[in-house]
Structure formats: C-alpha cells, structure tokens
Amino acid sequence: QVQLVESGGGLVQAGGSLRLSCAASGRTFSIYAMGWFRQAPGKEREFVSAINWDGGTTSYADSVKGRFTISRDNAKRTVYLQMNSLEPEDTAVYYCAARKASAIATAAGSFGSWGMGTQVTVSS
C-alpha cells in the first residue's frame, strides 16, 4: 500500500486556477497508476482524471477536459492536477488515488489507496 497526502486546495473565484498535489510515500510509486476523483456535497464520488505509470497515457472526465491537466513526477513521488478556468460546479473535495497497476483506470473501485482529500471551493 502507498500513503497519499493531497494539498493545494482552497477558495478561488470562477475563472481562476489551482494546482493540486498528491505526495506518495514508498519507493515503488512509479509502478502505480494514479487518479483524481471528487465528491461534491450530496453527490457520488466521481472520476476526474487518471494517469498511467510513466505519464504517457491520461484520461479525463468530459466535464474537465480541456481545463484540467494531470501530470506526475516519479522522482518526487508526486502527481499533480492543474485546474484552469474553474467553475462553481468544480466545487468538491478532491481525492488522490493509487492503483497498483501500470495501466490507468477510471472506476473508483479499481484504486486501492486513497488520500484524505483537499477542499476546492469556486465562488461565482
């Protein structure tokens, strides 16, 4: 198992940007595919983005495509989510997740390790 700690959340106005970071423990970070999910109040947790072990393959939810960018730095054991053109609908707790496999996945059940989450609030 890998331990994950998210950071970078906060309050931002609509149209603004935030960059989330997820720091992972353990020396085998590079074998994990990583993902970002979010959960708004009263809603189910939903997929946002995922990246494979070497960053060569990424996937995005339609709602964030073209606005969010996922990346990773295996030397720093960190995955990032750059969020631009934020909208009030992006308000949620954002969770980082790790999957002990090289290929990406979009289903929450495919990820075995989760962080505690970081709050993102976008004001209109």
JSON list of N, CA and C in Angstrom, two decimals, residues 1-3 15 18-19 28 30 39 42 48 53 58 60 71-72 77 79-80 86 90-92 98 105 109 112-113 119:
[
{"chain": "A", "resi": 1, "resn": "GLN", "atom": "N", "xyz": [0.82, -1.19, 0.00]},
{"chain": "A", "resi": 1, "resn": "GLN", "atom": "CA", "xyz": [0.00, 0.00, 0.00]},
{"chain": "A", "resi": 1, "resn": "GLN", "atom": "C", "xyz": [0.87, 1.25, 0.00]},
{"chain": "A", "resi": 2, "resn": "VAL", "atom": "N", "xyz": [0.35, 2.30, -0.55]},
{"chain": "A", "resi": 2, "resn": "VAL", "atom": "CA", "xyz": [1.04, 3.58, -0.57]},
{"chain": "A", "resi": 2, "resn": "VAL", "atom": "C", "xyz": [0.17, 4.59, 0.16]},
{"chain": "A", "resi": 3, "resn": "GLN", "atom": "N", "xyz": [0.82, 5.49, 0.90]},
{"chain": "A", "resi": 3, "resn": "GLN", "atom": "CA", "xyz": [0.09, 6.54, 1.60]},
{"chain": "A", "resi": 3, "resn": "GLN", "atom": "C", "xyz": [0.11, 7.80, 0.75]},
{"chain": "A", "resi": 15, "resn": "GLY", "atom": "N", "xyz": [-13.22, 31.11, -12.97]},
{"chain": "A", "resi": 15, "resn": "GLY", "atom": "CA", "xyz": [-12.24, 31.53, -13.97]},
{"chain": "A", "resi": 15, "resn": "GLY", "atom": "C", "xyz": [-10.81, 31.42, -13.50]},
{"chain": "A", "resi": 18, "resn": "LEU", "atom": "N", "xyz": [-6.08, 26.55, -9.84]},
{"chain": "A", "resi": 18, "resn": "LEU", "atom": "CA", "xyz": [-5.44, 25.92, -8.69]},
{"chain": "A", "resi": 18, "resn": "LEU", "atom": "C", "xyz": [-4.63, 24.74, -9.19]},
{"chain": "A", "resi": 19, "resn": "ARG", "atom": "N", "xyz": [-3.58, 24.41, -8.46]},
{"chain": "A", "resi": 19, "resn": "ARG", "atom": "CA", "xyz": [-2.84, 23.19, -8.75]},
{"chain": "A", "resi": 19, "resn": "ARG", "atom": "C", "xyz": [-2.84, 22.31, -7.51]},
{"chain": "A", "resi": 28, "resn": "THR", "atom": "N", "xyz": [8.07, 2.53, -4.43]},
{"chain": "A", "resi": 28, "resn": "THR", "atom": "CA", "xyz": [7.56, 1.90, -5.64]},
{"chain": "A", "resi": 28, "resn": "THR", "atom": "C", "xyz": [6.49, 2.74, -6.31]},
{"chain": "A", "resi": 30, "resn": "SER", "atom": "N", "xyz": [6.46, 4.58, -8.81]},
{"chain": "A", "resi": 30, "resn": "SER", "atom": "CA", "xyz": [6.45, 4.58, -10.27]},
{"chain": "A", "resi": 30, "resn": "SER", "atom": "C", "xyz": [5.64, 3.43, -10.87]},
{"chain": "A", "resi": 39, "resn": "GLN", "atom": "N", "xyz": [-15.78, 14.71, -4.90]},
{"chain": "A", "resi": 39, "resn": "GLN", "atom": "CA", "xyz": [-17.11, 14.46, -4.34]},
{"chain": "A", "resi": 39, "resn": "GLN", "atom": "C", "xyz": [-17.68, 15.77, -3.84]},
{"chain": "A", "resi": 42, "resn": "GLY", "atom": "N", "xyz": [-23.65, 15.89, -1.17]},
{"chain": "A", "resi": 42, "resn": "GLY", "atom": "CA", "xyz": [-24.86, 15.25, -1.63]},
{"chain": "A", "resi": 42, "resn": "GLY", "atom": "C", "xyz": [-24.74, 14.48, -2.92]},
{"chain": "A", "resi": 48, "resn": "VAL", "atom": "N", "xyz": [-12.30, 12.18, -12.12]},
{"chain": "A", "resi": 48, "resn": "VAL", "atom": "CA", "xyz": [-11.86, 13.44, -12.71]},
{"chain": "A", "resi": 48, "resn": "VAL", "atom": "C", "xyz": [-10.78, 13.18, -13.77]},
{"chain": "A", "resi": 53, "resn": "TRP", "atom": "N", "xyz": [1.56, 4.79, -15.35]},
{"chain": "A", "resi": 53, "resn": "TRP", "atom": "CA", "xyz": [2.76, 4.79, -14.53]},
{"chain": "A", "resi": 53, "resn": "TRP", "atom": "C", "xyz": [3.84, 5.75, -15.02]},
{"chain": "A", "resi": 58, "resn": "THR", "atom": "N", "xyz": [-3.16, 9.43, -20.38]},
{"chain": "A", "resi": 58, "resn": "THR", "atom": "CA", "xyz": [-4.01, 10.14, -19.44]},
{"chain": "A", "resi": 58, "resn": "THR", "atom": "C", "xyz": [-5.47, 10.00, -19.86]},
{"chain": "A", "resi": 60, "resn": "TYR", "atom": "N", "xyz": [-9.51, 11.88, -18.94]},
{"chain": "A", "resi": 60, "resn": "TYR", "atom": "CA", "xyz": [-10.22, 12.97, -18.27]},
{"chain": "A", "resi": 60, "resn": "TYR", "atom": "C", "xyz": [-11.73, 12.76, -18.37]},
{"chain": "A", "resi": 71, "resn": "SER", "atom": "N", "xyz": [-0.52, 15.35, -14.31]},
{"chain": "A", "resi": 71, "resn": "SER", "atom": "CA", "xyz": [0.87, 15.04, -14.61]},
{"chain": "A", "resi": 71, "resn": "SER", "atom": "C", "xyz": [1.48, 14.37, -13.38]},
{"chain": "A", "resi": 72, "resn": "ARG", "atom": "N", "xyz": [2.67, 13.81, -13.55]},
{"chain": "A", "resi": 72, "resn": "ARG", "atom": "CA", "xyz": [3.34, 13.17, -12.42]},
{"chain": "A", "resi": 72, "resn": "ARG", "atom": "C", "xyz": [4.84, 13.33, -12.54]},
{"chain": "A", "resi": 77, "resn": "ARG", "atom": "N", "xyz": [7.79, 11.46, -6.45]},
{"chain": "A", "resi": 77, "resn": "ARG", "atom": "CA", "xyz": [6.66, 10.65, -5.96]},
{"chain": "A", "resi": 77, "resn": "ARG", "atom": "C", "xyz": [5.41, 11.52, -5.80]},
{"chain": "A", "resi": 79, "resn": "VAL", "atom": "N", "xyz": [1.95, 13.42, -7.86]},
{"chain": "A", "resi": 79, "resn": "VAL", "atom": "CA", "xyz": [1.07, 13.60, -9.01]},
{"chain": "A", "resi": 79, "resn": "VAL", "atom": "C", "xyz": [0.37, 14.95, -8.84]},
{"chain": "A", "resi": 80, "resn": "TYR", "atom": "N", "xyz": [0.14, 15.61, -9.95]},
{"chain": "A", "resi": 80, "resn": "TYR", "atom": "CA", "xyz": [-0.44, 16.95, -9.93]},
{"chain": "A", "resi": 80, "resn": "TYR", "atom": "C", "xyz": [-1.75, 16.99, -10.72]},
{"chain": "A", "resi": 86, "resn": "LEU", "atom": "N", "xyz": [-11.70, 27.47, -13.68]},
{"chain": "A", "resi": 86, "resn": "LEU", "atom": "CA", "xyz": [-12.55, 26.80, -12.70]},
{"chain": "A", "resi": 86, "resn": "LEU", "atom": "C", "xyz": [-13.95, 27.38, -12.68]},
{"chain": "A", "resi": 90, "resn": "ASP", "atom": "N", "xyz": [-17.19, 22.95, -10.10]},
{"chain": "A", "resi": 90, "resn": "ASP", "atom": "CA", "xyz": [-15.99, 22.18, -9.74]},
{"chain": "A", "resi": 90, "resn": "ASP", "atom": "C", "xyz": [-15.80, 22.10, -8.22]},
{"chain": "A", "resi": 91, "resn": "THR", "atom": "N", "xyz": [-16.62, 22.80, -7.47]},
{"chain": "A", "resi": 91, "resn": "THR", "atom": "CA", "xyz": [-16.52, 22.78, -6.02]},
{"chain": "A", "resi": 91, "resn": "THR", "atom": "C", "xyz": [-16.75, 21.37, -5.50]},
{"chain": "A", "resi": 92, "resn": "ALA", "atom": "N", "xyz": [-15.78, 20.87, -4.74]},
{"chain": "A", "resi": 92, "resn": "ALA", "atom": "CA", "xyz": [-15.85, 19.50, -4.23]},
{"chain": "A", "resi": 92, "resn": "ALA", "atom": "C", "xyz": [-14.63, 19.23, -3.37]},
{"chain": "A", "resi": 98, "resn": "ALA", "atom": "N", "xyz": [-4.44, 5.77, -5.77]},
{"chain": "A", "resi": 98, "resn": "ALA", "atom": "CA", "xyz": [-3.37, 4.99, -6.40]},
{"chain": "A", "resi": 98, "resn": "ALA", "atom": "C", "xyz": [-3.86, 3.59, -6.72]},
{"chain": "A", "resi": 105, "resn": "ALA", "atom": "N", "xyz": [-7.11, 3.53, -14.94]},
{"chain": "A", "resi": 105, "resn": "ALA", "atom": "CA", "xyz": [-8.49, 3.10, -14.75]},
{"chain": "A", "resi": 105, "resn": "ALA", "atom": "C", "xyz": [-9.31, 4.33, -14.40]},
{"chain": "A", "resi": 109, "resn": "GLY", "atom": "N", "xyz": [-13.45, 1.85, -7.78]},
{"chain": "A", "resi": 109, "resn": "GLY", "atom": "CA", "xyz": [-13.18, 0.53, -7.23]},
{"chain": "A", "resi": 109, "resn": "GLY", "atom": "C", "xyz": [-11.88, -0.09, -7.70]},
{"chain": "A", "resi": 112, "resn": "GLY", "atom": "N", "xyz": [-6.78, 1.20, -4.94]},
{"chain": "A", "resi": 112, "resn": "GLY", "atom": "CA", "xyz": [-6.72, 0.60, -3.62]},
{"chain": "A", "resi": 112, "resn": "GLY", "atom": "C", "xyz": [-6.28, 1.52, -2.51]},
{"chain": "A", "resi": 113, "resn": "SER", "atom": "N", "xyz": [-5.67, 2.65, -2.86]},
{"chain": "A", "resi": 113, "resn": "SER", "atom": "CA", "xyz": [-5.19, 3.59, -1.85]},
{"chain": "A", "resi": 113, "resn": "SER", "atom": "C", "xyz": [-5.78, 4.96, -2.12]},
{"chain": "A", "resi": 119, "resn": "GLN", "atom": "N", "xyz": [-10.14, 20.28, -0.04]},
{"chain": "A", "resi": 119, "resn": "GLN", "atom": "CA", "xyz": [-11.34, 21.01, -0.45]},
{"chain": "A", "resi": 119, "resn": "GLN", "atom": "C", "xyz": [-11.00, 22.05, -1.50]}
]
